[in-house]
PDB file of N, CA and C in Angstrom:
ATOM      1  N   UNK A   1     -67.049  -5.033  64.639  1.00  0.00           N
ATOM      2  CA  UNK A   1     -66.399  -4.050  64.669  1.00  0.00           C
ATOM      3  C   UNK A   1     -67.076  -3.181  65.709  1.00  0.00           C
ATOM      4  N   UNK A   2     -65.739  -2.475  66.556  1.00  0.00           N
ATOM      5  CA  UNK A   2     -66.290  -1.795  67.429  1.00  0.00           C
ATOM      6  C   UNK A   2     -66.614  -0.088  66.789  1.00  0.00           C
ATOM      7  N   UNK A   3     -67.521   0.622  67.316  1.00  0.00           N
ATOM      8  CA  UNK A   3     -67.820   2.081  66.683  1.00  0.00           C
ATOM      9  C   UNK A   3     -67.610   2.750  67.563  1.00  0.00           C
ATOM     10  N   UNK A   4     -67.035   4.070  67.643  1.00  0.00           N
ATOM     11  CA  UNK A   4     -67.295   5.069  68.277  1.00  0.00           C
ATOM     12  C   UNK A   4     -68.478   5.478  68.546  1.00  0.00           C
ATOM     13  N   UNK A   5     -69.078   5.497  69.668  1.00  0.00           N
ATOM     14  CA  UNK A   5     -70.564   6.285  69.708  1.00  0.00           C
ATOM     15  C   UNK A   5     -70.523   7.694  69.120  1.00  0.00           C
ATOM     16  N   UNK A   6     -71.617   7.831  68.363  1.00  0.00           N
ATOM     17  CA  UNK A   6     -71.960   9.251  67.667  1.00  0.00           C
ATOM     18  C   UNK A   6     -72.516   9.950  68.755  1.00  0.00           C
ATOM     19  N   UNK A   7     -72.424  11.459  68.954  1.00  0.00           N
ATOM     20  CA  UNK A   7     -73.116  12.139  69.578  1.00  0.00           C
ATOM     21  C   UNK A   7     -74.569  12.277  69.571  1.00  0.00           C
ATOM     22  N   UNK A   8     -75.231  12.219  70.688  1.00  0.00           N
ATOM     23  CA  UNK A   8     -76.910  12.807  70.430  1.00  0.00           C
ATOM     24  C   UNK A   8     -77.083  14.126  69.520  1.00  0.00           C
ATOM     25  N   UNK A   9     -77.762  14.006  68.820  1.00  0.00           N
ATOM     26  CA  UNK A   9     -77.973  15.240  67.510  1.00  0.00           C
ATOM     27  C   UNK A   9     -78.734  16.227  68.946  1.00  0.00           C
ATOM     28  N   UNK A  10     -79.319  16.204  69.625  1.00  0.00           N
ATOM     29  CA  UNK A  10     -79.997  16.855  70.870  1.00  0.00           C
ATOM     30  C   UNK A  10     -78.784  17.480  71.950  1.00  0.00           C
ATOM     31  N   UNK A  11     -78.195  16.428  72.510  1.00  0.00           N
ATOM     32  CA  UNK A  11     -77.733  17.344  73.585  1.00  0.00           C
ATOM     33  C   UNK A  11     -76.147  17.097  73.468  1.00  0.00           C
ATOM     34  N   UNK A  12     -75.795  15.983  72.540  1.00  0.00           N
ATOM     35  CA  UNK A  12     -74.400  15.587  72.730  1.00  0.00           C
ATOM     36  C   UNK A  12     -73.739  14.365  73.365  1.00  0.00           C
ATOM     37  N   UNK A  13     -74.427  14.100  74.013  1.00  0.00           N
ATOM     38  CA  UNK A  13     -74.182  12.688  75.128  1.00  0.00           C
ATOM     39  C   UNK A  13     -73.769  11.438  74.342  1.00  0.00           C
ATOM     40  N   UNK A  14     -73.288  10.633  74.630  1.00  0.00           N
ATOM     41  CA  UNK A  14     -72.669   9.429  73.522  1.00  0.00           C
ATOM     42  C   UNK A  14     -73.863   8.561  73.332  1.00  0.00           C
ATOM     43  N   UNK A  15     -74.250   8.347  72.079  1.00  0.00           N
ATOM     44  CA  UNK A  15     -75.397   7.457  71.837  1.00  0.00           C
ATOM     45  C   UNK A  15     -74.982   6.052  71.564  1.00  0.00           C
ATOM     46  N   UNK A  16     -75.465   5.300  72.449  1.00  0.00           N
ATOM     47  CA  UNK A  16     -75.529   3.700  72.629  1.00  0.00           C
ATOM     48  C   UNK A  16     -75.419   3.183  71.011  1.00  0.00           C
ATOM     49  N   UNK A  17     -74.357   2.404  70.758  1.00  0.00           N
ATOM     50  CA  UNK A  17     -74.178   1.796  69.635  1.00  0.00           C
ATOM     51  C   UNK A  17     -75.241   0.497  69.449  1.00  0.00           C
ATOM     52  N   UNK A  18     -75.906   0.175  68.568  1.00  0.00           N
ATOM     53  CA  UNK A  18     -76.869  -0.580  68.571  1.00  0.00           C
ATOM     54  C   UNK A  18     -76.283  -1.902  67.429  1.00  0.00           C
ATOM     55  N   UNK A  19     -76.317  -3.018  67.789  1.00  0.00           N
ATOM     56  CA  UNK A  19     -75.542  -4.101  67.152  1.00  0.00           C
ATOM     57  C   UNK A  19     -75.945  -4.154  65.535  1.00  0.00           C
ATOM     58  N   UNK A  20     -77.433  -3.907  65.318  1.00  0.00           N
ATOM     59  CA  UNK A  20     -78.165  -4.289  63.954  1.00  0.00           C
ATOM     60  C   UNK A  20     -79.030  -2.831  63.700  1.00  0.00           C
ATOM     61  N   UNK A  21     -78.940  -2.891  62.492  1.00  0.00           N
ATOM     62  CA  UNK A  21     -80.332  -1.667  62.056  1.00  0.00           C
ATOM     63  C   UNK A  21     -79.526  -0.404  61.855  1.00  0.00           C
ATOM     64  N   UNK A  22     -80.109   0.464  61.841  1.00  0.00           N
ATOM     65  CA  UNK A  22     -79.960   1.920  61.492  1.00  0.00           C
ATOM     66  C   UNK A  22     -79.004   2.590  62.866  1.00  0.00           C
ATOM     67  N   UNK A  23     -78.283   3.155  62.751  1.00  0.00           N
ATOM     68  CA  UNK A  23     -77.638   3.913  63.853  1.00  0.00           C
ATOM     69  C   UNK A  23     -78.840   4.806  64.295  1.00  0.00           C
ATOM     70  N   UNK A  24     -78.821   4.900  66.163  1.00  0.00           N
ATOM     71  CA  UNK A  24     -79.293   5.689  66.517  1.00  0.00           C
ATOM     72  C   UNK A  24     -78.945   6.979  66.340  1.00  0.00           C
ATOM     73  N   UNK A  25     -79.792   8.101  66.553  1.00  0.00           N
ATOM     74  CA  UNK A  25     -79.402   9.561  66.271  1.00  0.00           C
ATOM     75  C   UNK A  25     -79.594  10.251  67.876  1.00  0.00           C
ATOM     76  N   UNK A  26     -80.721   9.612  68.650  1.00  0.00           N
ATOM     77  CA  UNK A  26     -80.562  10.537  70.255  1.00  0.00           C
ATOM     78  C   UNK A  26     -80.257   9.304  71.012  1.00  0.00           C
ATOM     79  N   UNK A  27     -79.654  10.056  72.347  1.00  0.00           N
ATOM     80  CA  UNK A  27     -79.423   8.922  73.139  1.00  0.00           C
ATOM     81  C   UNK A  27     -80.644   8.332  73.855  1.00  0.00           C
ATOM     82  N   UNK A  28     -81.646   9.123  74.126  1.00  0.00           N
ATOM     83  CA  UNK A  28     -83.162   8.841  74.810  1.00  0.00           C
ATOM     84  C   UNK A  28     -84.103   9.382  74.131  1.00  0.00           C
ATOM     85  N   UNK A  29     -85.060   8.793  74.279  1.00  0.00           N
ATOM     86  CA  UNK A  29     -86.553   9.243  73.851  1.00  0.00           C
ATOM     87  C   UNK A  29     -86.690  10.525  74.125  1.00  0.00           C
ATOM     88  N   UNK A  30     -86.399  11.143  75.482  1.00  0.00           N
ATOM     89  CA  UNK A  30     -86.690  12.580  75.594  1.00  0.00           C
ATOM     90  C   UNK A  30     -85.962  13.611  74.628  1.00  0.00           C
ATOM     91  N   UNK A  31     -84.911  12.864  74.462  1.00  0.00           N
ATOM     92  CA  UNK A  31     -84.242  13.896  73.209  1.00  0.00           C
ATOM     93  C   UNK A  31     -84.725  13.919  72.126  1.00  0.00           C
ATOM     94  N   UNK A  32     -84.799  12.824  71.297  1.00  0.00           N
ATOM     95  CA  UNK A  32     -85.940  12.491  70.322  1.00  0.00           C
ATOM     96  C   UNK A  32     -87.028  13.495  70.397  1.00  0.00           C
ATOM     97  N   UNK A  33     -87.512  13.309  71.411  1.00  0.00           N
ATOM     98  CA  UNK A  33     -88.977  14.336  71.354  1.00  0.00           C
ATOM     99  C   UNK A  33     -88.628  15.800  71.251  1.00  0.00           C
ATOM    100  N   UNK A  34     -87.774  16.060  72.121  1.00  0.00           N
ATOM    101  CA  UNK A  34     -87.155  17.703  72.111  1.00  0.00           C
ATOM    102  C   UNK A  34     -87.228  18.247  70.810  1.00  0.00           C
ATOM    103  N   UNK A  35     -86.206  17.174  70.146  1.00  0.00           N
ATOM    104  CA  UNK A  35     -85.817  17.563  68.450  1.00  0.00           C
ATOM    105  C   UNK A  35     -86.883  17.602  67.712  1.00  0.00           C
ATOM    106  N   UNK A  36     -88.114  17.013  67.985  1.00  0.00           N
ATOM    107  CA  UNK A  36     -89.373  16.915  67.050  1.00  0.00           C
ATOM    108  C   UNK A  36     -89.906  18.149  67.368  1.00  0.00           C
ATOM    109  N   UNK A  37     -90.120  18.338  68.627  1.00  0.00           N
ATOM    110  CA  UNK A  37     -90.545  19.621  68.905  1.00  0.00           C
ATOM    111  C   UNK A  37     -90.001  20.825  68.388  1.00  0.00           C
ATOM    112  N   UNK A  38     -88.718  20.892  68.564  1.00  0.00           N
ATOM    113  CA  UNK A  38     -87.986  21.758  67.955  1.00  0.00           C
ATOM    114  C   UNK A  38     -88.207  21.942  66.526  1.00  0.00           C
ATOM    115  N   UNK A  39     -88.654  20.647  65.740  1.00  0.00           N
ATOM    116  CA  UNK A  39     -88.719  20.790  63.855  1.00  0.00           C
ATOM    117  C   UNK A  39     -89.821  21.342  63.936  1.00  0.00           C
ATOM    118  N   UNK A  40     -91.027  21.277  64.778  1.00  0.00           N
ATOM    119  CA  UNK A  40     -92.413  21.464  64.304  1.00  0.00           C
ATOM    120  C   UNK A  40     -92.644  22.789  64.783  1.00  0.00           C
ATOM    121  N   UNK A  41     -91.650  23.314  65.622  1.00  0.00           N
ATOM    122  CA  UNK A  41     -91.794  24.805  65.594  1.00  0.00           C
ATOM    123  C   UNK A  41     -91.211  25.721  64.932  1.00  0.00           C
ATOM    124  N   UNK A  42     -90.141  25.267  64.370  1.00  0.00           N
ATOM    125  CA  UNK A  42     -89.389  25.770  63.108  1.00  0.00           C
ATOM    126  C   UNK A  42     -89.852  25.641  62.043  1.00  0.00           C
ATOM    127  N   UNK A  43     -90.881  24.762  61.332  1.00  0.00           N
ATOM    128  CA  UNK A  43     -91.718  24.894  60.642  1.00  0.00           C
ATOM    129  C   UNK A  43     -92.844  26.446  60.508  1.00  0.00           C
ATOM    130  N   UNK A  44     -93.218  26.645  61.686  1.00  0.00           N
ATOM    131  CA  UNK A  44     -93.977  27.785  61.768  1.00  0.00           C
ATOM    132  C   UNK A  44     -93.358  29.170  61.919  1.00  0.00           C
ATOM    133  N   UNK A  45     -92.470  29.228  61.709  1.00  0.00           N
ATOM    134  CA  UNK A  45     -91.673  30.333  62.070  1.00  0.00           C
ATOM    135  C   UNK A  45     -90.353  30.564  60.896  1.00  0.00           C
ATOM    136  N   UNK A  46     -89.832  31.637  60.762  1.00  0.00           N
ATOM    137  CA  UNK A  46     -88.668  31.869  59.504  1.00  0.00           C
ATOM    138  C   UNK A  46     -87.445  31.555  60.208  1.00  0.00           C
ATOM    139  N   UNK A  47     -87.120  30.865  60.541  1.00  0.00           N
ATOM    140  CA  UNK A  47     -85.981  30.141  61.216  1.00  0.00           C
ATOM    141  C   UNK A  47     -85.491  29.019  60.532  1.00  0.00           C
ATOM    142  N   UNK A  48     -83.943  29.138  59.881  1.00  0.00           N
ATOM    143  CA  UNK A  48     -83.694  28.096  59.355  1.00  0.00           C
ATOM    144  C   UNK A  48     -83.625  26.724  59.646  1.00  0.00           C
ATOM    145  N   UNK A  49     -83.809  25.947  59.082  1.00  0.00           N
ATOM    146  CA  UNK A  49     -83.929  24.480  59.470  1.00  0.00           C
ATOM    147  C   UNK A  49     -82.887  23.954  60.510  1.00  0.00           C
ATOM    148  N   UNK A  50     -81.432  24.347  59.775  1.00  0.00           N
ATOM    149  CA  UNK A  50     -80.576  23.764  60.727  1.00  0.00           C
ATOM    150  C   UNK A  50     -80.085  24.680  61.776  1.00  0.00           C
ATOM    151  N   UNK A  51     -81.129  25.502  62.226  1.00  0.00           N
ATOM    152  CA  UNK A  51     -80.804  26.879  63.636  1.00  0.00           C
ATOM    153  C   UNK A  51     -80.777  25.480  64.740  1.00  0.00           C
ATOM    154  N   UNK A  52     -80.171  25.941  65.609  1.00  0.00           N
ATOM    155  CA  UNK A  52     -80.259  25.441  67.258  1.00  0.00           C
ATOM    156  C   UNK A  52     -80.375  26.669  68.235  1.00  0.00           C
ATOM    157  N   UNK A  53     -81.598  26.724  68.888  1.00  0.00           N
ATOM    158  CA  UNK A  53     -82.293  27.864  69.527  1.00  0.00           C
ATOM    159  C   UNK A  53     -82.025  27.324  70.974  1.00  0.00           C
ATOM    160  N   UNK A  54     -81.615  28.379  71.800  1.00  0.00           N
ATOM    161  CA  UNK A  54     -80.943  28.016  72.998  1.00  0.00           C
ATOM    162  C   UNK A  54     -81.849  28.827  73.509  1.00  0.00           C
ATOM    163  N   UNK A  55     -82.161  28.608  75.032  1.00  0.00           N
ATOM    164  CA  UNK A  55     -82.757  29.659  75.873  1.00  0.00           C
ATOM    165  C   UNK A  55     -81.536  30.347  76.308  1.00  0.00           C
ATOM    166  N   UNK A  56     -81.908  31.825  76.998  1.00  0.00           N
ATOM    167  CA  UNK A  56     -80.661  32.472  77.432  1.00  0.00           C
ATOM    168  C   UNK A  56     -79.884  31.680  78.619  1.00  0.00           C
ATOM    169  N   UNK A  57     -80.718  31.028  79.388  1.00  0.00           N
ATOM    170  CA  UNK A  57     -80.016  30.499  80.604  1.00  0.00           C
ATOM    171  C   UNK A  57     -78.995  29.496  79.685  1.00  0.00           C
ATOM    172  N   UNK A  58     -79.020  28.674  78.741  1.00  0.00           N
ATOM    173  CA  UNK A  58     -78.382  27.648  77.912  1.00  0.00           C
ATOM    174  C   UNK A  58     -76.989  28.646  77.340  1.00  0.00           C
ATOM    175  N   UNK A  59     -77.552  29.588  76.723  1.00  0.00           N
ATOM    176  CA  UNK A  59     -76.427  30.301  76.143  1.00  0.00           C
ATOM    177  C   UNK A  59     -75.445  30.866  77.107  1.00  0.00           C
ATOM    178  N   UNK A  60     -76.073  31.729  78.156  1.00  0.00           N
ATOM    179  CA  UNK A  60     -74.959  31.696  78.892  1.00  0.00           C
ATOM    180  C   UNK A  60     -74.086  30.632  79.763  1.00  0.00           C
ATOM    181  N   UNK A  61     -74.464  29.614  79.967  1.00  0.00           N
ATOM    182  CA  UNK A  61     -73.992  28.457  80.282  1.00  0.00           C
ATOM    183  C   UNK A  61     -72.733  28.023  79.498  1.00  0.00           C
ATOM    184  N   UNK A  62     -73.506  28.101  78.028  1.00  0.00           N
ATOM    185  CA  UNK A  62     -72.067  28.013  76.869  1.00  0.00           C
ATOM    186  C   UNK A  62     -70.973  28.561  76.815  1.00  0.00           C
ATOM    187  N   UNK A  63     -71.491  30.635  77.238  1.00  0.00           N
ATOM    188  CA  UNK A  63     -70.427  31.145  76.980  1.00  0.00           C
ATOM    189  C   UNK A  63     -69.737  30.990  78.558  1.00  0.00           C
ATOM    190  N   UNK A  64     -70.094  30.601  79.280  1.00  0.00           N
ATOM    191  CA  UNK A  64     -69.581  30.320  80.776  1.00  0.00           C
ATOM    192  C   UNK A  64     -68.376  28.994  80.631  1.00  0.00           C
ATOM    193  N   UNK A  65     -68.822  28.075  79.777  1.00  0.00           N
ATOM    194  CA  UNK A  65     -67.865  26.866  79.474  1.00  0.00           C
ATOM    195  C   UNK A  65     -66.770  27.601  78.292  1.00  0.00           C
ATOM    196  N   UNK A  66     -66.964  28.102  77.524  1.00  0.00           N
ATOM    197  CA  UNK A  66     -66.155  28.734  76.745  1.00  0.00           C
ATOM    198  C   UNK A  66     -64.858  29.507  77.403  1.00  0.00           C
ATOM    199  N   UNK A  67     -65.616  30.049  78.280  1.00  0.00           N
ATOM    200  CA  UNK A  67     -64.777  31.151  78.884  1.00  0.00           C
ATOM    201  C   UNK A  67     -63.643  30.323  80.158  1.00  0.00           C
ATOM    202  N   UNK A  68     -64.069  29.291  80.511  1.00  0.00           N
ATOM    203  CA  UNK A  68     -63.259  28.661  81.638  1.00  0.00           C
ATOM    204  C   UNK A  68     -62.126  27.994  80.701  1.00  0.00           C
ATOM    205  N   UNK A  69     -62.663  27.605  79.147  1.00  0.00           N
ATOM    206  CA  UNK A  69     -61.781  26.936  78.399  1.00  0.00           C
ATOM    207  C   UNK A  69     -60.458  28.069  77.965  1.00  0.00           C
ATOM    208  N   UNK A  70     -60.974  29.206  77.656  1.00  0.00           N
ATOM    209  CA  UNK A  70     -59.969  30.252  77.560  1.00  0.00           C
ATOM    210  C   UNK A  70     -59.256  30.740  78.894  1.00  0.00           C
ATOM    211  N   UNK A  71     -59.583  30.688  79.959  1.00  0.00           N
ATOM    212  CA  UNK A  71     -58.720  30.548  81.248  1.00  0.00           C
ATOM    213  C   UNK A  71     -57.703  29.460  81.662  1.00  0.00           C
ATOM    214  N   UNK A  72     -58.007  28.401  81.178  1.00  0.00           N
ATOM    215  CA  UNK A  72     -57.261  27.481  81.131  1.00  0.00           C
ATOM    216  C   UNK A  72     -56.270  27.279  80.233  1.00  0.00           C
ATOM    217  N   UNK A  73     -56.787  27.391  79.106  1.00  0.00           N
ATOM    218  CA  UNK A  73     -55.551  27.749  77.625  1.00  0.00           C
ATOM    219  C   UNK A  73     -54.604  28.959  78.262  1.00  0.00           C
ATOM    220  N   UNK A  74     -55.129  29.997  78.818  1.00  0.00           N
ATOM    221  CA  UNK A  74     -54.233  31.112  79.135  1.00  0.00           C
ATOM    222  C   UNK A  74     -53.167  30.476  80.421  1.00  0.00           C
ATOM    223  N   UNK A  75     -53.725  29.546  81.535  1.00  0.00           N
ATOM    224  CA  UNK A  75     -52.849  29.135  82.578  1.00  0.00           C
ATOM    225  C   UNK A  75     -51.740  28.290  82.121  1.00  0.00           C
ATOM    226  N   UNK A  76     -52.124  27.554  80.834  1.00  0.00           N
ATOM    227  CA  UNK A  76     -51.101  26.637  80.188  1.00  0.00           C
ATOM    228  C   UNK A  76     -49.970  27.584  79.725  1.00  0.00           C
ATOM    229  N   UNK A  77     -50.223  28.337  78.665  1.00  0.00           N
ATOM    230  CA  UNK A  77     -49.574  29.507  78.468  1.00  0.00           C
ATOM    231  C   UNK A  77     -48.462  30.132  79.228  1.00  0.00           C
ATOM    232  N   UNK A  78     -49.044  30.817  80.372  1.00  0.00           N
ATOM    233  CA  UNK A  78     -48.432  31.269  81.444  1.00  0.00           C
ATOM    234  C   UNK A  78     -47.540  30.163  82.248  1.00  0.00           C
ATOM    235  N   UNK A  79     -47.586  28.833  82.173  1.00  0.00           N
ATOM    236  CA  UNK A  79     -46.957  27.892  83.103  1.00  0.00           C
ATOM    237  C   UNK A  79     -45.489  27.600  82.185  1.00  0.00           C
ATOM    238  N   UNK A  80     -45.916  27.485  80.688  1.00  0.00           N
ATOM    239  CA  UNK A  80     -45.106  27.271  79.700  1.00  0.00           C
ATOM    240  C   UNK A  80     -43.859  28.491  79.493  1.00  0.00           C
ATOM    241  N   UNK A  81     -44.399  29.745  79.874  1.00  0.00           N
ATOM    242  CA  UNK A  81     -43.613  31.231  79.846  1.00  0.00           C
ATOM    243  C   UNK A  81     -42.644  31.108  80.922  1.00  0.00           C
ATOM    244  N   UNK A  82     -43.613  30.767  82.196  1.00  0.00           N
ATOM    245  CA  UNK A  82     -42.488  30.605  83.413  1.00  0.00           C
ATOM    246  C   UNK A  82     -41.733  29.081  83.673  1.00  0.00           C
ATOM    247  N   UNK A  83     -41.852  28.368  82.578  1.00  0.00           N
ATOM    248  CA  UNK A  83     -40.856  27.037  83.044  1.00  0.00           C
ATOM    249  C   UNK A  83     -41.274  25.921  83.859  1.00  0.00           C
ATOM    250  N   UNK A  84     -42.611  25.951  83.666  1.00  0.00           N
ATOM    251  CA  UNK A  84     -43.421  24.873  84.655  1.00  0.00           C
ATOM    252  C   UNK A  84     -42.725  23.531  84.598  1.00  0.00           C
ATOM    253  N   UNK A  85     -42.520  22.902  85.505  1.00  0.00           N
ATOM    254  CA  UNK A  85     -42.405  21.217  85.077  1.00  0.00           C
ATOM    255  C   UNK A  85     -43.320  20.698  84.159  1.00  0.00           C
ATOM    256  N   UNK A  86     -42.801  19.444  83.277  1.00  0.00           N
ATOM    257  CA  UNK A  86     -43.689  18.345  82.542  1.00  0.00           C
ATOM    258  C   UNK A  86     -44.611  18.356  83.363  1.00  0.00           C
ATOM    259  N   UNK A  87     -44.437  17.542  84.522  1.00  0.00           N
ATOM    260  CA  UNK A  87     -45.783  17.053  85.399  1.00  0.00           C
ATOM    261  C   UNK A  87     -46.941  18.422  85.465  1.00  0.00           C
ATOM    262  N   UNK A  88     -46.260  19.528  85.768  1.00  0.00           N
ATOM    263  CA  UNK A  88     -47.368  20.723  86.024  1.00  0.00           C
ATOM    264  C   UNK A  88     -47.884  20.770  84.500  1.00  0.00           C
ATOM    265  N   UNK A  89     -47.216  20.783  83.804  1.00  0.00           N
ATOM    266  CA  UNK A  89     -47.706  21.030  82.302  1.00  0.00           C
ATOM    267  C   UNK A  89     -48.723  20.196  82.068  1.00  0.00           C
ATOM    268  N   UNK A  90     -48.699  18.831  82.486  1.00  0.00           N
ATOM    269  CA  UNK A  90     -49.588  17.555  82.036  1.00  0.00           C
ATOM    270  C   UNK A  90     -50.764  17.684  83.041  1.00  0.00           C
ATOM    271  N   UNK A  91     -50.629  18.231  83.997  1.00  0.00           N
ATOM    272  CA  UNK A  91     -51.953  18.633  85.129  1.00  0.00           C
ATOM    273  C   UNK A  91     -52.991  19.548  84.192  1.00  0.00           C
ATOM    274  N   UNK A  92     -52.206  20.442  83.944  1.00  0.00           N
ATOM    275  CA  UNK A  92     -52.924  21.947  83.344  1.00  0.00           C
ATOM    276  C   UNK A  92     -53.398  21.346  82.218  1.00  0.00           C
ATOM    277  N   UNK A  93     -52.697  20.549  81.413  1.00  0.00           N
ATOM    278  CA  UNK A  93     -53.460  20.252  79.943  1.00  0.00           C
ATOM    279  C   UNK A  93     -54.379  19.321  79.909  1.00  0.00           C
ATOM    280  N   UNK A  94     -54.381  18.567  81.078  1.00  0.00           N
ATOM    281  CA  UNK A  94     -55.496  17.347  81.529  1.00  0.00           C
ATOM    282  C   UNK A  94     -56.880  18.148  81.565  1.00  0.00           C
ATOM    283  N   UNK A  95     -56.604  19.497  82.270  1.00  0.00           N
ATOM    284  CA  UNK A  95     -57.584  20.030  82.943  1.00  0.00           C
ATOM    285  C   UNK A  95     -58.299  20.808  81.453  1.00  0.00           C
ATOM    286  N   UNK A  96     -57.570  21.350  80.703  1.00  0.00           N
ATOM    287  CA  UNK A  96     -57.987  21.947  79.681  1.00  0.00           C
ATOM    288  C   UNK A  96     -58.552  21.030  78.886  1.00  0.00           C
ATOM    289  N   UNK A  97     -57.716  19.844  78.470  1.00  0.00           N
ATOM    290  CA  UNK A  97     -58.855  19.003  77.510  1.00  0.00           C
ATOM    291  C   UNK A  97     -60.615  19.051  78.253  1.00  0.00           C
ATOM    292  N   UNK A  98     -60.283  18.399  79.716  1.00  0.00           N
ATOM    293  CA  UNK A  98     -61.553  18.030  80.104  1.00  0.00           C
ATOM    294  C   UNK A  98     -62.625  19.456  80.202  1.00  0.00           C
ATOM    295  N   UNK A  99     -61.779  20.736  80.241  1.00  0.00           N
ATOM    296  CA  UNK A  99     -62.736  21.630  80.226  1.00  0.00           C
ATOM    297  C   UNK A  99     -63.284  22.041  78.559  1.00  0.00           C
ATOM    298  N   UNK A 100     -62.153  21.655  77.527  1.00  0.00           N
ATOM    299  CA  UNK A 100     -62.670  21.853  76.064  1.00  0.00           C
ATOM    300  C   UNK A 100     -64.085  20.741  75.576  1.00  0.00           C
ATOM    301  N   UNK A 101     -63.604  19.239  76.690  1.00  0.00           N
ATOM    302  CA  UNK A 101     -65.081  18.330  75.974  1.00  0.00           C
ATOM    303  C   UNK A 101     -66.176  18.549  76.755  1.00  0.00           C
ATOM    304  N   UNK A 102     -66.019  19.736  77.949  1.00  0.00           N
ATOM    305  CA  UNK A 102     -67.335  19.897  78.468  1.00  0.00           C
ATOM    306  C   UNK A 102     -68.033  20.908  77.774  1.00  0.00           C
ATOM    307  N   UNK A 103     -66.957  22.124  77.140  1.00  0.00           N
ATOM    308  CA  UNK A 103     -67.414  23.068  76.313  1.00  0.00           C
ATOM    309  C   UNK A 103     -68.256  22.827  75.042  1.00  0.00           C
ATOM    310  N   UNK A 104     -67.775  21.699  74.608  1.00  0.00           N
ATOM    311  CA  UNK A 104     -68.498  20.896  73.290  1.00  0.00           C
ATOM    312  C   UNK A 104     -70.277  20.810  73.469  1.00  0.00           C
ATOM    313  N   UNK A 105     -70.349  20.807  74.471  1.00  0.00           N
ATOM    314  CA  UNK A 105     -71.877  20.349  74.931  1.00  0.00           C
ATOM    315  C   UNK A 105     -72.540  21.887  74.544  1.00  0.00           C
ATOM    316  N   UNK A 106     -73.592  21.700  73.519  1.00  0.00           N
ATOM    317  CA  UNK A 106     -74.316  23.002  73.336  1.00  0.00           C
ATOM    318  C   UNK A 106     -75.461  23.067  74.636  1.00  0.00           C
ATOM    319  N   UNK A 107     -75.907  22.066  74.840  1.00  0.00           N
ATOM    320  CA  UNK A 107     -77.261  21.883  75.889  1.00  0.00           C
ATOM    321  C   UNK A 107     -76.744  21.278  77.229  1.00  0.00           C
TER     322      UNK A 107
END
């Protein structure tokens, strides 16, 4: 049975599907290590266990990706309002989907 790869719990990239045994949770050892380090740090502070801590740079990058999605959505809305062709709308929609997929990444 073909399974869709799950996203890495640390970086969001697809995790390779293994044929037997337990499903992997991280795409590589470095992501597994970063997650372990974060859990270790969280034990020492009063941050909820299910929190994700981002650096200022990561938070800014996430906000930038969300902004790009909004701009692309506005472009689609403008094109619809102005009577764009089906081909133009298809191109704008493809760009919107691509930006939305990229924006799903937290890191």
